[in-house]
Amino acid sequence: MLPAKLALILALLLTAIGVGRIAATYRAISQTSDESSNLACGFQWLEQGRYDLGPFHPPLARIAMSLGPYLYGARSQGLTDRWKEGNAVLSSGARYAKTLTLARLGILPFFVLASLCVWLWSRRLLGEWGGVAAVFLFTNIPPVLAHAGVATSDMAICAGACAAAYAFVRWVDEPDLRGSLLLGVAFAVAFLSKFSSVVLLPASAITILLLRWAGFRSAHRRICIALLVAALLTWSAYRFSFGRMTEHVAADAAGQGGIWSAIPPSWFHTLERAPLPAPEILDGFWQVHNHVDGGHAAYLLGENSMRGWWYFFPVALAVKTPLGLLILTAIGFFALAREKLRPFDWRAWAPAALLLAALLVCLPSTLNIGVRYALPLYPMIAITAATGAMYLFRRRLGVLLAIGLMLWAAVSSLTAHPDYLAYFNEIGGSRPERFLVDSDLDWGQDMKQLAAALKQRHVDHLHMAALYSGDYALLDLPPWDDLKPYQPVTGWVAVSFTMLKTYSWLVAQQSGRSEPAFAWLDRYQPVARVGKSFVLYRIPEGRR
């Protein structure tokens, strides 16, 4: 039996090691695609008291990432383009690199919160050793480490959804006033992290209530307290704003047709004109809706689509999660099923059931641009995998297997350092671009490596196509120009995989051509692969 104090120390140590590993990536990883946009919105909230630059995400994570740079001296520059504004904010601090680091540090508390929830939940179910095992596994998940290390909202919703689910499990057991207040806070954190919570939270609550159906004590008054607390905290995060929407809902709905055409336009006009508390929330909802309705160019297993695939997230999880962790998760489900002859323990089943529920919620999504959209599954995966590990530890021959699988997961994670963003397990192999691109492989994180590789090769001019939204002037690049679609060139060419696999296809679709925009590069062998996301060519004169 592991002493409680020692177990707590081990859990804290594992979390601290995870924090250290995340912080150690800051200097190695270049600015990623969404960071400047998020920072611009956070600074608008801090300095101007407004939140209309990009309300498609709630403000919590953006506020957290903006506080450090603001205290360091960075300031808004008043630009209306949120990417340019974010870059200007980053350059307004005394040192760009430190400003970006401070922005990323603002996301670390969400990693700590998620680790804490995993510890509390698994310890309650599996005991001290089980709690330590779950934290060990969670803090060794590369996608978690990756998105806890960049200034975006994905780690925030991972922590918020986990906190809300755990708080609801506790509240169902003991719906007292204290539990209701904590539940309200957890709901607010989840909702203010990302609007996907609007789907995740009801799915989690319904799953838990179905598990707990027998003997559940109705507590309508206490749940109202939780919802009221969540509503007040949410409104306060929007600075108690009150006014009208800015989105043109009626015009958008008329152009989109479908179910929206059945709704009388007068209803939409009434909604647009009505004064509402926190109207930015409805603006954000509608922007998310327009994004979903318009589709997003995606890539999976050599295919492209604007509407995605129902199996995108199962495939993404299968290649982006350490295999040792996946095997332990499968054993966890097996262990739970083996207990079926005993009285049903809904609490033991809750994390595994929530994992399945969250996955089912993800399947219909048409925004197939990264496993980060499924990040809230990982706390449940870690707890279910810890259930599998404890099942093995109780068997004489299973101890070595459990230790081996846990070490396999950890070593697989450690070898990915510092580029956890582009991590793929053994299934992905040496050519993960066959499976996924975008934020799973190529999110601009290798720009520093590209600059260093070009300098080492004495490249004096470059043609480049990169998924990068940062300020190129801050990179030590040689003179360069954009690689234009359907325009073969000679000399040095650098292309990132998202541009090769997705942008090239999208341009072909938009121009009505059958051949992708950069297909001409297939006639040449790359000189080198830079980082995980770039291929470098040298096209001889007269060979275009």
XYZ file of C-alpha atoms in Angstrom:
544
model
C 0.000 0.000 0.000
C 1.429 3.344 -1.056
C 1.217 6.022 1.692
C -1.118 8.856 0.741
C 1.508 11.567 1.254
C 4.051 9.745 -0.901
C 1.444 9.215 -3.616
C 0.627 12.919 -3.589
C 4.313 13.811 -3.797
C 4.768 11.473 -6.748
C 1.729 12.935 -8.536
C 3.003 16.469 -7.979
C 6.471 15.460 -9.148
C 5.095 13.915 -12.334
C 3.058 17.047 -13.010
C 6.122 19.226 -12.375
C 8.179 17.096 -14.777
C 5.433 17.555 -17.377
C 5.505 21.326 -16.816
C 9.280 21.307 -17.209
C 9.100 19.319 -20.437
C 6.510 21.719 -21.830
C 8.514 24.804 -20.878
C 11.624 23.274 -22.462
C 9.881 23.343 -25.872
C 9.361 27.111 -25.938
C 12.731 28.007 -27.467
C 12.688 25.146 -29.952
C 9.153 25.567 -31.311
C 8.454 28.492 -33.636
C 5.252 30.497 -33.397
C 2.362 28.298 -34.485
C -0.527 29.251 -36.738
C -3.236 30.266 -34.261
C -1.153 31.916 -31.541
C -1.086 35.470 -32.902
C -4.839 35.465 -33.547
C -5.614 34.304 -30.010
C -3.263 36.854 -28.481
C -4.836 39.715 -30.411
C -8.275 38.827 -29.048
C -6.964 38.529 -25.509
C -5.340 41.957 -25.694
C -8.512 43.512 -27.045
C -10.309 42.187 -23.953
C -7.582 43.450 -21.600
C -6.985 46.902 -23.023
C -10.161 47.918 -24.789
C -12.771 46.077 -22.755
C -14.200 44.638 -25.972
C -14.318 41.152 -27.439
C -15.393 41.319 -31.073
C -12.123 40.688 -32.924
C -12.657 36.923 -32.879
C -15.523 35.810 -30.608
C -15.632 32.313 -32.147
C -13.704 31.195 -29.049
C -14.638 32.274 -25.502
C -12.121 34.535 -23.736
C -10.734 32.494 -20.805
C -7.632 30.972 -22.428
C -6.990 34.148 -24.385
C -7.043 36.247 -21.227
C -4.678 33.789 -19.530
C -2.174 33.917 -22.385
C -2.312 37.726 -22.597
C -1.664 38.589 -18.946
C 2.063 37.758 -18.985
C 2.887 39.696 -22.167
C 0.789 42.645 -20.954
C 2.662 42.832 -17.638
C 5.898 42.571 -19.635
C 4.946 45.704 -21.563
C 3.362 44.402 -24.762
C 0.433 46.492 -25.988
C -2.331 46.428 -28.590
C -1.532 48.160 -31.863
C -5.083 48.774 -33.094
C -4.962 46.628 -36.253
C -8.221 45.091 -37.456
C -6.625 41.917 -38.857
C -6.236 39.694 -35.794
C -3.186 37.820 -37.124
C -1.339 41.048 -37.944
C -2.475 42.547 -34.653
C -1.218 39.525 -32.731
C 2.156 39.713 -34.465
C 2.343 43.429 -33.714
C 1.550 42.726 -30.055
C 4.324 40.125 -29.890
C 6.799 42.608 -31.377
C 5.696 45.412 -29.050
C 7.316 43.740 -26.051
C 10.971 44.345 -25.267
C 11.878 40.924 -26.738
C 9.712 38.949 -29.132
C 10.876 35.529 -27.883
C 10.188 36.374 -24.241
C 6.770 37.832 -25.079
C 5.803 34.624 -26.888
C 7.121 32.533 -23.995
C 5.038 34.517 -21.511
C 1.951 33.984 -23.679
C 2.554 30.235 -23.700
C 3.134 30.162 -19.947
C -0.452 31.347 -19.538
C -1.683 27.936 -20.739
C 0.324 25.904 -18.205
C -2.268 26.317 -15.396
C -4.757 24.399 -17.541
C -2.293 21.510 -17.840
C -1.882 21.533 -14.064
C -5.670 21.641 -13.586
C -6.172 18.675 -15.917
C -3.437 16.704 -14.126
C -5.028 17.523 -10.771
C -8.450 16.313 -11.939
C -6.918 13.115 -13.322
C -5.180 12.554 -9.963
C -8.259 13.202 -7.822
C -10.579 11.160 -10.008
C -8.316 8.129 -10.517
C -7.191 8.106 -6.877
C -10.838 7.964 -5.835
C -11.466 5.012 -8.140
C -8.190 3.111 -8.103
C -6.407 4.058 -4.900
C -3.042 5.754 -4.438
C -1.113 3.620 -6.929
C -3.870 4.002 -9.503
C -3.821 7.776 -9.113
C -0.071 7.895 -9.665
C -0.364 5.596 -12.695
C -3.032 7.803 -14.280
C -0.995 10.990 -13.775
C 2.100 9.249 -15.126
C 0.233 8.256 -18.278
C -1.526 11.606 -18.733
C 1.664 13.652 -18.387
C 3.342 11.481 -21.036
C 0.759 12.033 -23.787
C 2.491 13.948 -26.615
C -0.608 15.785 -27.960
C -1.349 16.997 -24.410
C 2.232 18.231 -23.943
C 2.134 19.815 -27.396
C -1.032 21.839 -26.919
C -0.192 22.741 -23.339
C 2.900 24.388 -24.819
C 1.301 26.786 -27.306
C -0.935 29.813 -26.815
C -4.241 28.329 -27.973
C -7.482 27.221 -26.315
C -7.203 23.443 -26.848
C -5.527 22.630 -23.520
C -8.072 24.846 -21.756
C -11.073 22.849 -22.993
C -9.236 19.610 -22.178
C -8.903 20.757 -18.563
C -12.317 22.397 -18.395
C -14.221 19.410 -19.772
C -12.401 17.050 -17.397
C -13.045 19.303 -14.396
C -16.727 19.633 -15.287
C -17.167 15.873 -15.741
C -15.429 15.074 -12.454
C -17.369 17.774 -10.603
C -20.631 16.379 -11.993
C -19.738 12.838 -10.919
C -19.063 14.136 -7.410
C -22.242 16.223 -7.436
C -24.416 13.271 -8.497
C -23.105 11.445 -5.435
C -23.452 14.415 -3.085
C -25.614 17.230 -4.482
C -24.935 19.554 -1.553
C -24.366 23.314 -1.671
C -20.560 23.084 -1.798
C -20.696 20.554 -4.634
C -23.183 22.738 -6.503
C -20.914 25.776 -6.251
C -17.886 23.803 -7.451
C -19.933 22.346 -10.281
C -20.968 25.841 -11.362
C -17.347 26.992 -11.408
C -16.299 23.907 -13.408
C -19.123 24.430 -15.920
C -18.016 28.047 -16.359
C -14.370 27.075 -16.900
C -15.368 24.534 -19.545
C -17.778 26.868 -21.345
C -15.341 29.788 -21.284
C -12.582 27.596 -22.730
C -14.174 26.622 -26.043
C -17.653 26.492 -27.550
C -17.320 22.764 -28.201
C -18.276 22.521 -24.517
C -21.860 23.186 -25.597
C -21.867 19.663 -27.007
C -19.374 18.005 -24.662
C -20.986 19.057 -21.364
C -24.537 17.806 -22.122
C -23.119 14.570 -23.550
C -21.080 14.053 -20.367
C -24.006 14.860 -18.079
C -26.388 12.548 -19.940
C -23.814 9.728 -19.890
C -23.287 10.056 -16.136
C -27.011 10.234 -15.410
C -27.655 7.136 -17.509
C -24.944 5.272 -15.607
C -26.345 6.444 -12.283
C -30.004 6.066 -13.216
C -30.903 3.717 -10.380
C -31.075 5.515 -7.088
C -30.296 9.034 -8.352
C -31.694 11.656 -6.030
C -33.327 14.553 -7.811
C -31.777 17.890 -6.858
C -33.413 20.482 -9.095
C -32.767 23.361 -6.734
C -29.083 22.555 -6.347
C -28.515 22.153 -10.097
C -30.139 25.546 -10.560
C -27.565 26.974 -8.164
C -24.763 25.430 -10.235
C -26.199 26.793 -13.477
C -26.690 30.244 -11.942
C -23.076 30.318 -10.730
C -21.882 29.225 -14.188
C -24.015 31.891 -15.885
C -22.777 34.692 -13.611
C -19.132 33.691 -14.014
C -19.579 33.451 -17.777
C -21.198 36.887 -17.967
C -18.455 38.355 -15.797
C -15.832 36.977 -18.204
C -17.559 39.009 -20.914
C -17.332 42.068 -18.624
C -21.099 42.013 -18.012
C -21.592 43.304 -21.549
C -25.119 44.027 -22.746
C -26.107 44.888 -26.307
C -26.897 43.594 -29.764
C -25.282 40.979 -31.942
C -22.954 42.162 -34.701
C -23.270 39.081 -36.916
C -25.694 39.302 -39.872
C -27.630 36.179 -38.991
C -30.626 36.789 -41.278
C -28.503 37.395 -44.390
C -26.238 34.430 -43.660
C -29.157 32.072 -43.021
C -30.881 33.128 -46.252
C -27.755 32.279 -48.227
C -27.189 28.946 -46.501
C -30.615 27.458 -47.189
C -31.421 24.060 -45.703
C -33.035 24.074 -42.272
C -32.316 27.788 -41.903
C -34.552 28.679 -44.861
C -37.529 27.224 -42.955
C -37.118 29.811 -40.173
C -38.895 33.119 -40.872
C -36.364 35.906 -41.570
C -38.249 38.138 -39.128
C -37.147 35.877 -36.274
C -33.511 36.363 -37.215
C -34.005 40.124 -37.520
C -35.589 40.180 -34.074
C -32.629 38.277 -32.674
C -30.203 40.720 -34.284
C -31.988 43.756 -32.839
C -32.687 42.407 -29.340
C -30.447 43.728 -26.530
C -28.886 40.707 -24.823
C -26.430 39.940 -22.040
C -23.016 38.995 -23.489
C -24.082 39.220 -27.160
C -20.525 38.168 -28.081
C -21.518 34.619 -27.166
C -24.173 34.489 -29.888
C -21.780 36.172 -32.317
C -19.257 33.449 -31.508
C -21.816 30.675 -31.913
C -22.796 32.010 -35.313
C -19.194 32.355 -36.471
C -18.565 28.737 -35.476
C -21.733 27.731 -37.329
C -20.580 29.580 -40.467
C -17.207 27.851 -40.265
C -18.855 24.446 -40.009
C -21.321 25.274 -42.794
C -18.562 26.500 -45.091
C -16.339 23.506 -44.397
C -12.588 23.385 -43.953
C -10.012 21.793 -46.211
C -8.828 18.579 -44.557
C -6.504 15.682 -45.333
C -6.585 12.058 -44.211
C -4.854 8.944 -45.545
C -4.035 10.528 -48.912
C -7.495 11.983 -49.470
C -8.842 15.535 -49.246
C -12.267 16.829 -48.302
C -14.061 20.010 -47.268
C -16.556 18.102 -45.117
C -14.295 15.609 -43.369
C -14.814 11.927 -42.585
C -16.671 10.274 -39.720
C -13.585 8.147 -38.993
C -11.092 11.055 -38.872
C -10.761 11.191 -35.084
C -10.498 7.407 -34.546
C -7.660 7.350 -37.083
C -6.040 10.458 -35.591
C -6.170 9.007 -32.077
C -4.806 5.690 -33.358
C -1.669 7.275 -34.863
C -1.165 10.225 -32.474
C -1.414 8.313 -29.169
C 1.410 6.133 -27.795
C 0.626 2.506 -28.550
C 1.421 1.456 -24.977
C -1.290 3.826 -23.765
C -3.807 2.562 -26.326
C -3.170 -1.057 -25.325
C -3.591 -0.223 -21.631
C -6.842 1.586 -22.466
C -8.147 -1.534 -24.232
C -7.138 -3.606 -21.200
C -8.979 -1.090 -19.011
C -12.210 -1.713 -20.925
C -11.605 -5.448 -20.644
C -11.041 -5.132 -16.893
C -14.280 -3.194 -16.461
C -16.188 -5.760 -18.518
C -14.780 -8.576 -16.369
C -16.500 -7.021 -13.381
C -19.934 -7.433 -14.968
C -20.870 -10.368 -12.695
C -20.418 -8.174 -9.642
C -22.789 -5.356 -8.652
C -22.531 -2.666 -11.325
C -20.240 0.164 -10.202
C -21.216 3.212 -12.231
C -18.374 5.291 -10.772
C -15.746 2.852 -12.070
C -17.338 2.906 -15.506
C -17.747 6.703 -15.693
C -14.352 7.651 -17.277
C -14.553 4.880 -19.883
C -18.172 5.725 -20.696
C -17.315 9.426 -20.962
C -14.452 8.544 -23.294
C -16.876 6.751 -25.618
C -19.438 9.548 -25.356
C -16.862 12.229 -26.226
C -15.631 10.159 -29.170
C -19.197 9.781 -30.456
C -19.615 13.551 -30.188
C -16.458 14.031 -32.291
C -17.430 11.628 -35.096
C -19.939 13.908 -36.907
C -17.603 16.914 -36.809
C -16.723 18.306 -40.244
C -13.762 20.288 -38.884
C -11.148 17.558 -39.311
C -8.017 19.637 -38.796
C -6.303 17.981 -35.878
C -6.443 15.602 -32.945
C -6.446 18.765 -30.798
C -10.208 18.895 -31.345
C -10.392 15.584 -29.464
C -8.012 16.617 -26.683
C -10.757 16.342 -23.974
C -10.688 12.557 -24.503
C -7.176 12.217 -23.132
C -7.904 12.555 -19.395
C -10.479 9.771 -19.774
C -8.031 7.698 -21.784
C -5.408 8.101 -19.040
C -7.820 7.044 -16.276
C -9.147 4.083 -18.274
C -5.578 3.040 -19.108
C -4.673 3.287 -15.399
C -7.630 0.973 -14.721
C -6.037 -1.484 -17.136
C -2.626 -1.076 -15.497
C -4.039 -1.773 -12.015
C -5.867 -4.825 -13.369
C -2.530 -6.167 -14.612
C -0.693 -5.267 -11.403
C -3.060 -7.548 -9.474
C -1.872 -10.525 -11.525
C 1.499 -12.175 -11.077
C 2.366 -12.291 -14.778
C 0.699 -8.974 -15.489
C 3.091 -6.794 -13.472
C 5.855 -6.925 -16.057
C 3.363 -6.305 -18.868
C 1.909 -3.262 -17.095
C 5.341 -1.798 -16.387
C 6.443 -2.516 -19.962
C 3.418 -0.810 -21.514
C 3.729 2.232 -19.251
C 7.441 2.574 -20.003
C 6.759 2.124 -23.715
C 4.303 5.020 -23.586
C 6.769 7.188 -21.659
C 9.778 6.429 -23.891
C 7.686 6.999 -27.002
C 6.748 10.403 -25.617
C 10.277 11.335 -24.520
C 11.795 10.552 -27.923
C 9.438 13.099 -29.500
C 10.889 15.984 -27.466
C 10.764 18.886 -28.185
C 8.366 18.647 -31.130
C 5.445 16.913 -29.436
C 3.137 18.612 -31.936
C 4.378 16.400 -34.783
C 4.438 13.196 -32.707
C 3.232 10.001 -34.387
C 3.446 6.526 -32.891
C 4.996 3.527 -34.636
C 1.996 3.233 -36.981
C 2.817 6.664 -38.404
C 6.377 5.562 -39.026
C 8.904 7.772 -40.800
C 6.319 9.236 -43.199
C 3.438 10.470 -41.053
C 2.349 12.840 -43.843
C 0.649 9.804 -45.372
C -1.860 9.964 -42.511
C -2.341 13.554 -41.343
C -1.007 17.069 -41.829
C -2.158 20.480 -40.530
C -1.869 20.898 -36.734
C -1.010 17.215 -36.318
C 2.250 17.601 -38.252
C 2.734 21.039 -39.747
C 1.619 24.119 -37.815
C 4.558 26.437 -38.480
C 6.622 25.021 -35.614
C 9.694 24.231 -37.756
C 10.442 27.711 -39.135
C 13.496 28.150 -36.894
C 14.855 24.805 -38.050
C 14.258 25.762 -41.663
C 16.175 29.019 -41.239
C 19.094 27.154 -39.630
C 19.137 24.477 -42.364
C 19.151 27.112 -45.113
C 21.983 28.983 -43.430
C 23.995 25.780 -43.083
C 23.564 25.087 -46.813
C 24.445 28.696 -47.764
C 21.151 29.177 -49.615
C 21.126 32.673 -51.134
C 17.529 32.671 -52.426
C 14.466 30.569 -51.671
C 11.018 29.855 -53.077
C 8.759 28.896 -50.176
C 5.224 27.740 -49.384
C 4.724 27.439 -45.633
C 1.850 27.255 -43.169
C 3.086 30.139 -41.036
C 1.252 33.174 -39.691
C 4.126 34.798 -37.801
C 6.283 37.751 -38.812
C 8.795 36.456 -41.358
C 11.024 39.484 -40.718
C 11.892 38.026 -37.298
C 13.280 34.858 -38.886
C 16.863 34.592 -40.097
C 15.822 33.613 -43.627
C 17.670 34.359 -46.872
C 15.851 36.472 -49.492
C 12.768 34.543 -50.537
C 9.508 34.710 -52.434
C 6.223 32.835 -52.373
C 6.043 29.604 -54.329
C 3.144 30.330 -56.663
C 0.604 27.642 -57.630
C 1.195 26.043 -61.028
C 4.405 28.022 -61.583
C 7.474 25.722 -61.633
C 10.728 27.360 -60.582
C 14.401 26.502 -60.341
C 16.740 26.832 -57.410
C 15.961 26.153 -53.754
C 12.362 25.327 -52.836
C 10.955 24.721 -49.336
C 7.394 23.428 -48.943
C 5.568 22.368 -45.810
C 3.367 19.290 -45.876
C 0.075 21.101 -45.320
C 0.797 23.218 -48.387
C 1.685 20.095 -50.373
C -1.199 17.933 -49.245
C -4.048 20.348 -48.531
C -3.444 23.825 -49.977
C -2.268 22.371 -53.294
C -5.522 20.382 -53.560
C -7.668 23.336 -52.458
C -6.213 25.603 -55.142
C -6.978 22.935 -57.753
C -10.585 22.750 -56.551
C -10.991 26.511 -56.651
C -9.455 26.829 -60.109
C -11.281 23.840 -61.604
C -8.091 21.892 -62.355
C -7.533 18.200 -61.864
C -3.828 18.449 -61.004
C -2.831 19.828 -57.568
C -1.005 23.151 -57.598
C 2.386 21.757 -56.543
C 2.150 18.378 -58.298
C 5.090 19.349 -60.535
C 7.378 18.866 -57.520
C 6.671 15.121 -57.648
C 9.158 14.881 -60.525
C 12.030 15.692 -58.156
C 13.620 14.064 -55.147
C 13.847 16.243 -52.030
C 17.321 17.203 -50.898
C 16.369 17.018 -47.242
C 13.545 16.911 -44.769
C 13.707 19.800 -42.310
C 12.186 19.108 -38.932
C 9.008 17.061 -39.279
C 7.070 19.414 -41.535
C 9.269 20.728 -44.391
C 10.746 19.194 -47.520
C 13.612 20.998 -49.208
C 14.277 20.758 -52.965
C 16.988 22.046 -55.253
C 15.591 22.280 -58.793
C 18.344 22.459 -61.453
C 18.272 25.126 -64.163
C 16.477 24.010 -67.288
C 14.567 21.219 -65.447
C 11.242 22.983 -64.805
